[in-house]
Amino acid sequence: DAGVIQSPRHEVTEMGQEVTLRCKPISGHNSLFWYRQTMMRGLELLIYFNNNVPIDDSGMPEDRFSAKMPNASFSTLKIQPSEPRDSAVYFCASSLESSYNEQFFGPGTRLTVL
Amino acid sequence: AQSVTQLGSHVSVSEGALVLLRCNYSSSVPPYLFWYVQYPNQGLQLLLKYTTGATLVKGINGFEAEFKKSETSFHLTKPSAHMSDAAEYFCAVSDHNYGQNFVFGPGTRLSVLP
């Protein structure tokens, strides 16, 4: 199994630019999560999907952030416009639906906004 | 609401010494509990989990954790630390009242001294 795949692994962009992060969950998993990790705030859940439907987006910091899951094998997290404070590592995770099933994490995308 | 506390943001042990990383949680119902490890520049990897049954749970790399309901704790231990255990460790809790929303602790960085 290839695990959760994220791209790009590193992204450097300038303030004001649009950034799109991509995630391919593990085949067969029906839940997908986007997290952000920073030194200051630790690991934060941004949004999660169940069967491609957003269930909880209360962690999305503001309207500049949006996430989509057009099908079971692909999700995007978009930031438009990006700001320096968005610099962080963004993780995607997937799991089988249930609160007792572990989440499998991707390697993350390190985003730097200059 | 769920919450997780991890006592000690940084723990140092000597190689061969006991590793003890503390996790306490709050949950209104019996929780599901998880320990994840994060090596530098990598995603989170599941070490072990407790759902039901035996309260002493064994995981990968020689780690184990014990669920103590009376103490609302789920401490992680390893009898003898290896240099390769140096990493960040996260405790997480979920329960069926909150769907699949994991709540992660702030993490504990483990250093292993030669």
PDB file of C-alpha atoms in Angstrom:
ATOM      1  CA  ASP A   1       0.000   0.000   0.000  1.00  0.00           C
ATOM      2  CA  ALA A   2       1.392   3.408  -0.947  1.00  0.00           C
ATOM      3  CA  GLY A   3      -0.038   5.134   2.081  1.00  0.00           C
ATOM      4  CA  VAL A   4      -1.384   8.671   2.051  1.00  0.00           C
ATOM      5  CA  ILE A   5       0.243  10.706  -0.694  1.00  0.00           C
ATOM      6  CA  GLN A   6       0.685  14.456  -0.489  1.00  0.00           C
ATOM      7  CA  SER A   7       2.048  16.909  -3.001  1.00  0.00           C
ATOM      8  CA  PRO A   8       4.030  18.994  -3.173  1.00  0.00           C
ATOM      9  CA  ARG A   9       6.337  18.088  -0.284  1.00  0.00           C
ATOM     10  CA  HIS A  10       7.672  21.614  -0.131  1.00  0.00           C
ATOM     11  CA  GLU A  11       6.161  24.846  -1.357  1.00  0.00           C
ATOM     12  CA  VAL A  12       7.670  28.307  -1.219  1.00  0.00           C
ATOM     13  CA  THR A  13       5.522  31.164  -2.398  1.00  0.00           C
ATOM     14  CA  GLU A  14       5.120  34.882  -2.015  1.00  0.00           C
ATOM     15  CA  MET A  15       2.476  36.608   0.006  1.00  0.00           C
ATOM     16  CA  GLY A  16      -0.722  37.055  -1.961  1.00  0.00           C
ATOM     17  CA  GLN A  17      -0.245  34.040  -4.183  1.00  0.00           C
ATOM     18  CA  GLU A  18      -2.664  31.142  -4.367  1.00  0.00           C
ATOM     19  CA  VAL A  19      -1.446  27.843  -2.929  1.00  0.00           C
ATOM     20  CA  THR A  20      -2.994  24.435  -3.580  1.00  0.00           C
ATOM     21  CA  LEU A  21      -2.063  21.382  -1.560  1.00  0.00           C
ATOM     22  CA  ARG A  22      -3.056  17.942  -2.736  1.00  0.00           C
ATOM     23  CA  CYS A  23      -3.822  14.665  -1.030  1.00  0.00           C
ATOM     24  CA  LYS A  24      -4.565  11.131  -2.139  1.00  0.00           C
ATOM     25  CA  PRO A  25      -5.944   9.013   0.716  1.00  0.00           C
ATOM     26  CA  ILE A  26      -5.413   5.309   1.188  1.00  0.00           C
ATOM     27  CA  SER A  27      -7.651   3.344  -1.139  1.00  0.00           C
ATOM     28  CA  GLY A  28     -10.813   2.215   0.631  1.00  0.00           C
ATOM     29  CA  HIS A  29     -10.639   4.819   3.388  1.00  0.00           C
ATOM     30  CA  ASN A  30     -13.756   6.960   3.516  1.00  0.00           C
ATOM     31  CA  SER A  31     -12.650   9.690   5.894  1.00  0.00           C
ATOM     32  CA  LEU A  32     -10.058  12.352   5.186  1.00  0.00           C
ATOM     33  CA  PHE A  33      -8.562  14.978   7.481  1.00  0.00           C
ATOM     34  CA  TRP A  34      -6.479  18.104   6.930  1.00  0.00           C
ATOM     35  CA  TYR A  35      -4.224  19.278   9.768  1.00  0.00           C
ATOM     36  CA  ARG A  36      -1.836  22.163  10.210  1.00  0.00           C
ATOM     37  CA  GLN A  37       1.233  21.922  12.446  1.00  0.00           C
ATOM     38  CA  THR A  38       3.216  24.876  13.780  1.00  0.00           C
ATOM     39  CA  MET A  39       5.586  25.305  16.681  1.00  0.00           C
ATOM     40  CA  MET A  40       3.285  27.806  18.323  1.00  0.00           C
ATOM     41  CA  ARG A  41      -0.061  26.063  17.943  1.00  0.00           C
ATOM     42  CA  GLY A  42       0.894  22.410  17.603  1.00  0.00           C
ATOM     43  CA  LEU A  43      -1.323  20.122  15.535  1.00  0.00           C
ATOM     44  CA  GLU A  44      -4.659  21.640  14.544  1.00  0.00           C
ATOM     45  CA  LEU A  45      -7.506  19.944  12.719  1.00  0.00           C
ATOM     46  CA  LEU A  46      -8.651  22.177   9.883  1.00  0.00           C
ATOM     47  CA  ILE A  47     -11.418  20.107   8.287  1.00  0.00           C
ATOM     48  CA  TYR A  48     -12.526  16.551   7.818  1.00  0.00           C
ATOM     49  CA  PHE A  49     -14.586  14.764   5.201  1.00  0.00           C
ATOM     50  CA  ASN A  50     -16.642  11.621   5.426  1.00  0.00           C
ATOM     51  CA  ASN A  51     -17.616   9.959   2.158  1.00  0.00           C
ATOM     52  CA  ASN A  52     -16.421  13.096   0.318  1.00  0.00           C
ATOM     53  CA  VAL A  53     -18.729  15.379   2.335  1.00  0.00           C
ATOM     54  CA  PRO A  54     -17.255  18.017   4.661  1.00  0.00           C
ATOM     55  CA  ILE A  55     -18.375  17.162   8.192  1.00  0.00           C
ATOM     56  CA  ASP A  56     -16.534  19.648  10.372  1.00  0.00           C
ATOM     57  CA  ASP A  57     -14.760  22.718   9.019  1.00  0.00           C
ATOM     58  CA  SER A  58     -14.738  24.662  12.260  1.00  0.00           C
ATOM     59  CA  GLY A  59     -10.966  24.565  12.297  1.00  0.00           C
ATOM     60  CA  MET A  60     -10.567  26.391   9.007  1.00  0.00           C
ATOM     61  CA  PRO A  61      -8.959  29.644  10.106  1.00  0.00           C
ATOM     62  CA  GLU A  62     -10.706  32.022   7.730  1.00  0.00           C
ATOM     63  CA  ASP A  63     -12.282  32.434   4.329  1.00  0.00           C
ATOM     64  CA  ARG A  64      -8.914  32.401   2.637  1.00  0.00           C
ATOM     65  CA  PHE A  65      -8.835  28.655   3.266  1.00  0.00           C
ATOM     66  CA  SER A  66     -11.002  26.236   1.326  1.00  0.00           C
ATOM     67  CA  ALA A  67     -10.990  22.457   0.917  1.00  0.00           C
ATOM     68  CA  LYS A  68     -12.618  20.153  -1.558  1.00  0.00           C
ATOM     69  CA  MET A  69     -12.965  16.439  -2.042  1.00  0.00           C
ATOM     70  CA  PRO A  70     -14.387  15.838  -5.518  1.00  0.00           C
ATOM     71  CA  ASN A  71     -14.034  12.073  -5.266  1.00  0.00           C
ATOM     72  CA  ALA A  72     -12.903   9.363  -2.882  1.00  0.00           C
ATOM     73  CA  SER A  73      -9.315   9.432  -4.047  1.00  0.00           C
ATOM     74  CA  PHE A  74      -8.446  13.111  -4.095  1.00  0.00           C
ATOM     75  CA  SER A  75      -8.665  16.220  -1.952  1.00  0.00           C
ATOM     76  CA  THR A  76      -7.269  19.731  -2.146  1.00  0.00           C
ATOM     77  CA  LEU A  77      -6.628  22.458   0.393  1.00  0.00           C
ATOM     78  CA  LYS A  78      -6.397  25.907  -1.122  1.00  0.00           C
ATOM     79  CA  ILE A  79      -5.174  29.141   0.397  1.00  0.00           C
ATOM     80  CA  GLN A  80      -5.988  32.306  -1.489  1.00  0.00           C
ATOM     81  CA  PRO A  81      -4.428  34.765  -0.913  1.00  0.00           C
ATOM     82  CA  SER A  82      -1.596  33.310   1.148  1.00  0.00           C
ATOM     83  CA  GLU A  83       0.000  35.194   4.039  1.00  0.00           C
ATOM     84  CA  PRO A  84       3.289  34.663   5.926  1.00  0.00           C
ATOM     85  CA  ARG A  85       1.369  33.440   8.981  1.00  0.00           C
ATOM     86  CA  ASP A  86       0.125  30.506   6.906  1.00  0.00           C
ATOM     87  CA  SER A  87       3.640  29.065   6.909  1.00  0.00           C
ATOM     88  CA  ALA A  88       3.364  25.629   8.485  1.00  0.00           C
ATOM     89  CA  VAL A  89       3.424  21.930   7.736  1.00  0.00           C
ATOM     90  CA  TYR A  90       0.097  20.713   6.409  1.00  0.00           C
ATOM     91  CA  PHE A  91      -0.804  17.076   6.904  1.00  0.00           C
ATOM     92  CA  CYS A  92      -3.463  14.995   5.287  1.00  0.00           C
ATOM     93  CA  ALA A  93      -4.693  11.843   7.023  1.00  0.00           C
ATOM     94  CA  SER A  94      -7.230   9.185   6.133  1.00  0.00           C
ATOM     95  CA  SER A  95      -9.081   6.466   7.989  1.00  0.00           C
ATOM     96  CA  LEU A  96     -11.948   4.054   7.839  1.00  0.00           C
ATOM     97  CA  GLU A  97     -15.076   5.600   9.273  1.00  0.00           C
ATOM     98  CA  SER A  98     -15.246   5.126  13.019  1.00  0.00           C
ATOM     99  CA  SER A  99     -13.915   6.932  16.017  1.00  0.00           C
ATOM    100  CA  TYR A 100     -11.879   3.894  17.059  1.00  0.00           C
ATOM    101  CA  ASN A 101     -10.004   3.574  13.816  1.00  0.00           C
ATOM    102  CA  GLU A 102      -6.598   5.154  13.633  1.00  0.00           C
ATOM    103  CA  GLN A 103      -5.775   7.883  11.193  1.00  0.00           C
ATOM    104  CA  PHE A 104      -2.964   7.312   8.716  1.00  0.00           C
ATOM    105  CA  PHE A 105      -0.909  10.402   8.032  1.00  0.00           C
ATOM    106  CA  GLY A 106       0.817  11.535   4.894  1.00  0.00           C
ATOM    107  CA  PRO A 107       4.361  12.932   4.922  1.00  0.00           C
ATOM    108  CA  GLY A 108       3.115  16.517   4.953  1.00  0.00           C
ATOM    109  CA  THR A 109       3.629  19.625   2.834  1.00  0.00           C
ATOM    110  CA  ARG A 110       5.969  22.237   4.248  1.00  0.00           C
ATOM    111  CA  LEU A 111       4.613  25.625   3.180  1.00  0.00           C
ATOM    112  CA  THR A 112       6.676  28.791   3.395  1.00  0.00           C
ATOM    113  CA  VAL A 113       5.023  32.078   2.521  1.00  0.00           C
ATOM    114  CA  LEU A 114       7.501  34.915   2.075  1.00  0.00           C
TER     115      LEU A 114
ATOM    116  CA  ALA B   1     -15.596  18.301  25.533  1.00  0.00           C
ATOM    117  CA  GLN B   2     -12.548  16.192  25.033  1.00  0.00           C
ATOM    118  CA  SER B   3      -9.073  17.374  25.947  1.00  0.00           C
ATOM    119  CA  VAL B   4      -5.616  15.892  26.264  1.00  0.00           C
ATOM    120  CA  THR B   5      -2.699  17.021  28.382  1.00  0.00           C
ATOM    121  CA  GLN B   6       0.839  15.752  28.128  1.00  0.00           C
ATOM    122  CA  LEU B   7       3.018  16.548  31.102  1.00  0.00           C
ATOM    123  CA  GLY B   8       6.423  17.727  29.952  1.00  0.00           C
ATOM    124  CA  SER B   9       6.983  19.232  26.544  1.00  0.00           C
ATOM    125  CA  HIS B  10      10.497  17.810  26.554  1.00  0.00           C
ATOM    126  CA  VAL B  11      11.787  14.657  28.229  1.00  0.00           C
ATOM    127  CA  SER B  12      15.402  13.499  28.215  1.00  0.00           C
ATOM    128  CA  VAL B  13      16.525   9.998  29.121  1.00  0.00           C
ATOM    129  CA  SER B  14      19.781   8.123  28.857  1.00  0.00           C
ATOM    130  CA  GLU B  15      20.116   5.282  26.406  1.00  0.00           C
ATOM    131  CA  GLY B  16      18.944   2.106  28.141  1.00  0.00           C
ATOM    132  CA  ALA B  17      16.838   3.950  30.698  1.00  0.00           C
ATOM    133  CA  LEU B  18      13.099   3.706  31.187  1.00  0.00           C
ATOM    134  CA  VAL B  19      10.958   5.939  29.007  1.00  0.00           C
ATOM    135  CA  LEU B  20       7.787   7.338  30.583  1.00  0.00           C
ATOM    136  CA  LEU B  21       5.662   9.839  28.685  1.00  0.00           C
ATOM    137  CA  ARG B  22       2.529  11.027  30.425  1.00  0.00           C
ATOM    138  CA  CYS B  23      -0.919  11.546  28.962  1.00  0.00           C
ATOM    139  CA  ASN B  24      -4.108  12.505  30.731  1.00  0.00           C
ATOM    140  CA  TYR B  25      -7.418  13.022  29.039  1.00  0.00           C
ATOM    141  CA  SER B  26     -10.909  14.221  29.719  1.00  0.00           C
ATOM    142  CA  SER B  27     -13.885  12.659  28.026  1.00  0.00           C
ATOM    143  CA  SER B  28     -17.524  12.344  28.958  1.00  0.00           C
ATOM    144  CA  VAL B  29     -17.707   8.771  27.735  1.00  0.00           C
ATOM    145  CA  PRO B  30     -15.246   5.887  27.562  1.00  0.00           C
ATOM    146  CA  PRO B  31     -12.616   7.099  25.164  1.00  0.00           C
ATOM    147  CA  TYR B  32     -10.530   5.612  22.450  1.00  0.00           C
ATOM    148  CA  LEU B  33      -6.889   6.473  23.041  1.00  0.00           C
ATOM    149  CA  PHE B  34      -3.926   6.615  20.718  1.00  0.00           C
ATOM    150  CA  TRP B  35      -0.203   7.294  20.800  1.00  0.00           C
ATOM    151  CA  TYR B  36       1.524   8.551  17.681  1.00  0.00           C
ATOM    152  CA  VAL B  37       5.205   9.170  17.016  1.00  0.00           C
ATOM    153  CA  GLN B  38       6.624  11.780  14.663  1.00  0.00           C
ATOM    154  CA  TYR B  39      10.211  11.558  13.486  1.00  0.00           C
ATOM    155  CA  PRO B  40      11.844  14.684  12.062  1.00  0.00           C
ATOM    156  CA  ASN B  41      10.388  15.792   8.753  1.00  0.00           C
ATOM    157  CA  GLN B  42       7.880  12.967   8.690  1.00  0.00           C
ATOM    158  CA  GLY B  43       4.182  12.462   9.284  1.00  0.00           C
ATOM    159  CA  LEU B  44       2.682  10.919  12.382  1.00  0.00           C
ATOM    160  CA  GLN B  45       2.830   7.149  12.762  1.00  0.00           C
ATOM    161  CA  LEU B  46       0.615   5.099  15.050  1.00  0.00           C
ATOM    162  CA  LEU B  47       2.444   3.459  17.947  1.00  0.00           C
ATOM    163  CA  LEU B  48      -0.524   1.862  19.661  1.00  0.00           C
ATOM    164  CA  LYS B  49      -4.183   2.322  20.505  1.00  0.00           C
ATOM    165  CA  TYR B  50      -6.712   1.389  23.138  1.00  0.00           C
ATOM    166  CA  THR B  51     -10.321   0.804  22.185  1.00  0.00           C
ATOM    167  CA  THR B  52     -11.773  -1.882  24.439  1.00  0.00           C
ATOM    168  CA  GLY B  53     -10.612  -4.945  26.335  1.00  0.00           C
ATOM    169  CA  ALA B  54      -7.205  -5.338  27.906  1.00  0.00           C
ATOM    170  CA  THR B  55      -6.057  -2.101  29.444  1.00  0.00           C
ATOM    171  CA  LEU B  56      -2.367  -2.777  28.834  1.00  0.00           C
ATOM    172  CA  VAL B  57      -1.707  -2.237  25.174  1.00  0.00           C
ATOM    173  CA  LYS B  58       1.480  -3.191  23.377  1.00  0.00           C
ATOM    174  CA  GLY B  59       2.639  -1.347  20.324  1.00  0.00           C
ATOM    175  CA  ILE B  60       5.491  -1.183  17.897  1.00  0.00           C
ATOM    176  CA  ASN B  61       9.155  -0.678  18.770  1.00  0.00           C
ATOM    177  CA  GLY B  62       8.731  -2.082  22.286  1.00  0.00           C
ATOM    178  CA  PHE B  63       6.353   0.604  23.524  1.00  0.00           C
ATOM    179  CA  GLU B  64       3.312  -0.059  25.648  1.00  0.00           C
ATOM    180  CA  ALA B  65       0.646   1.987  27.394  1.00  0.00           C
ATOM    181  CA  GLU B  66      -1.860   1.323  30.116  1.00  0.00           C
ATOM    182  CA  PHE B  67      -5.360   2.742  30.225  1.00  0.00           C
ATOM    183  CA  LYS B  68      -6.295   3.700  33.773  1.00  0.00           C
ATOM    184  CA  LYS B  69      -9.856   4.901  33.909  1.00  0.00           C
ATOM    185  CA  SER B  70      -9.694   5.972  37.549  1.00  0.00           C
ATOM    186  CA  GLU B  71      -6.739   8.212  36.801  1.00  0.00           C
ATOM    187  CA  THR B  72      -7.927   9.233  33.306  1.00  0.00           C
ATOM    188  CA  SER B  73      -4.453   8.416  32.112  1.00  0.00           C
ATOM    189  CA  PHE B  74      -2.809   6.604  29.232  1.00  0.00           C
ATOM    190  CA  HIS B  75       0.924   6.845  29.894  1.00  0.00           C
ATOM    191  CA  LEU B  76       3.418   5.509  27.365  1.00  0.00           C
ATOM    192  CA  THR B  77       6.385   3.447  28.522  1.00  0.00           C
ATOM    193  CA  LYS B  78       9.368   1.576  27.156  1.00  0.00           C
ATOM    194  CA  PRO B  79      11.730  -0.357  29.421  1.00  0.00           C
ATOM    195  CA  SER B  80      14.938   0.599  27.638  1.00  0.00           C
ATOM    196  CA  ALA B  81      15.395   3.647  25.428  1.00  0.00           C
ATOM    197  CA  HIS B  82      17.255   3.479  22.148  1.00  0.00           C
ATOM    198  CA  MET B  83      18.800   6.382  20.312  1.00  0.00           C
ATOM    199  CA  SER B  84      16.316   5.768  17.518  1.00  0.00           C
ATOM    200  CA  ASP B  85      13.432   6.568  19.886  1.00  0.00           C
ATOM    201  CA  ALA B  86      14.270  10.267  19.776  1.00  0.00           C
ATOM    202  CA  ALA B  87      11.165  11.867  18.292  1.00  0.00           C
ATOM    203  CA  GLU B  88       7.981  13.778  19.123  1.00  0.00           C
ATOM    204  CA  TYR B  89       5.186  11.767  20.731  1.00  0.00           C
ATOM    205  CA  PHE B  90       1.524  12.698  20.594  1.00  0.00           C
ATOM    206  CA  CYS B  91      -1.342  11.342  22.646  1.00  0.00           C
ATOM    207  CA  ALA B  92      -4.829  11.562  21.106  1.00  0.00           C
ATOM    208  CA  VAL B  93      -8.372  10.836  22.222  1.00  0.00           C
ATOM    209  CA  SER B  94     -11.615  10.261  20.389  1.00  0.00           C
ATOM    210  CA  ASP B  95     -15.046   9.031  21.326  1.00  0.00           C
ATOM    211  CA  HIS B  96     -18.213   8.191  19.498  1.00  0.00           C
ATOM    212  CA  ASN B  97     -19.919  11.388  20.646  1.00  0.00           C
ATOM    213  CA  TYR B  98     -17.558  13.400  18.510  1.00  0.00           C
ATOM    214  CA  GLY B  99     -17.467  11.262  15.434  1.00  0.00           C
ATOM    215  CA  GLN B 100     -13.975  10.803  14.147  1.00  0.00           C
ATOM    216  CA  ASN B 101     -12.596  14.020  15.485  1.00  0.00           C
ATOM    217  CA  PHE B 102      -9.337  13.233  17.226  1.00  0.00           C
ATOM    218  CA  VAL B 103      -8.095  15.633  19.853  1.00  0.00           C
ATOM    219  CA  PHE B 104      -4.320  15.598  19.985  1.00  0.00           C
ATOM    220  CA  GLY B 105      -2.188  16.579  22.921  1.00  0.00           C
ATOM    221  CA  PRO B 106       0.534  19.198  22.521  1.00  0.00           C
ATOM    222  CA  GLY B 107       3.237  16.577  22.133  1.00  0.00           C
ATOM    223  CA  THR B 108       6.333  15.577  24.094  1.00  0.00           C
ATOM    224  CA  ARG B 109       9.760  15.696  22.531  1.00  0.00           C
ATOM    225  CA  LEU B 110      11.891  12.762  23.657  1.00  0.00           C
ATOM    226  CA  SER B 111      15.652  13.099  23.608  1.00  0.00           C
ATOM    227  CA  VAL B 112      17.857  10.054  24.197  1.00  0.00           C
ATOM    228  CA  LEU B 113      21.330  10.778  25.509  1.00  0.00           C
ATOM    229  CA  PRO B 114      24.253   8.445  24.820  1.00  0.00           C
TER     230      PRO B 114
END
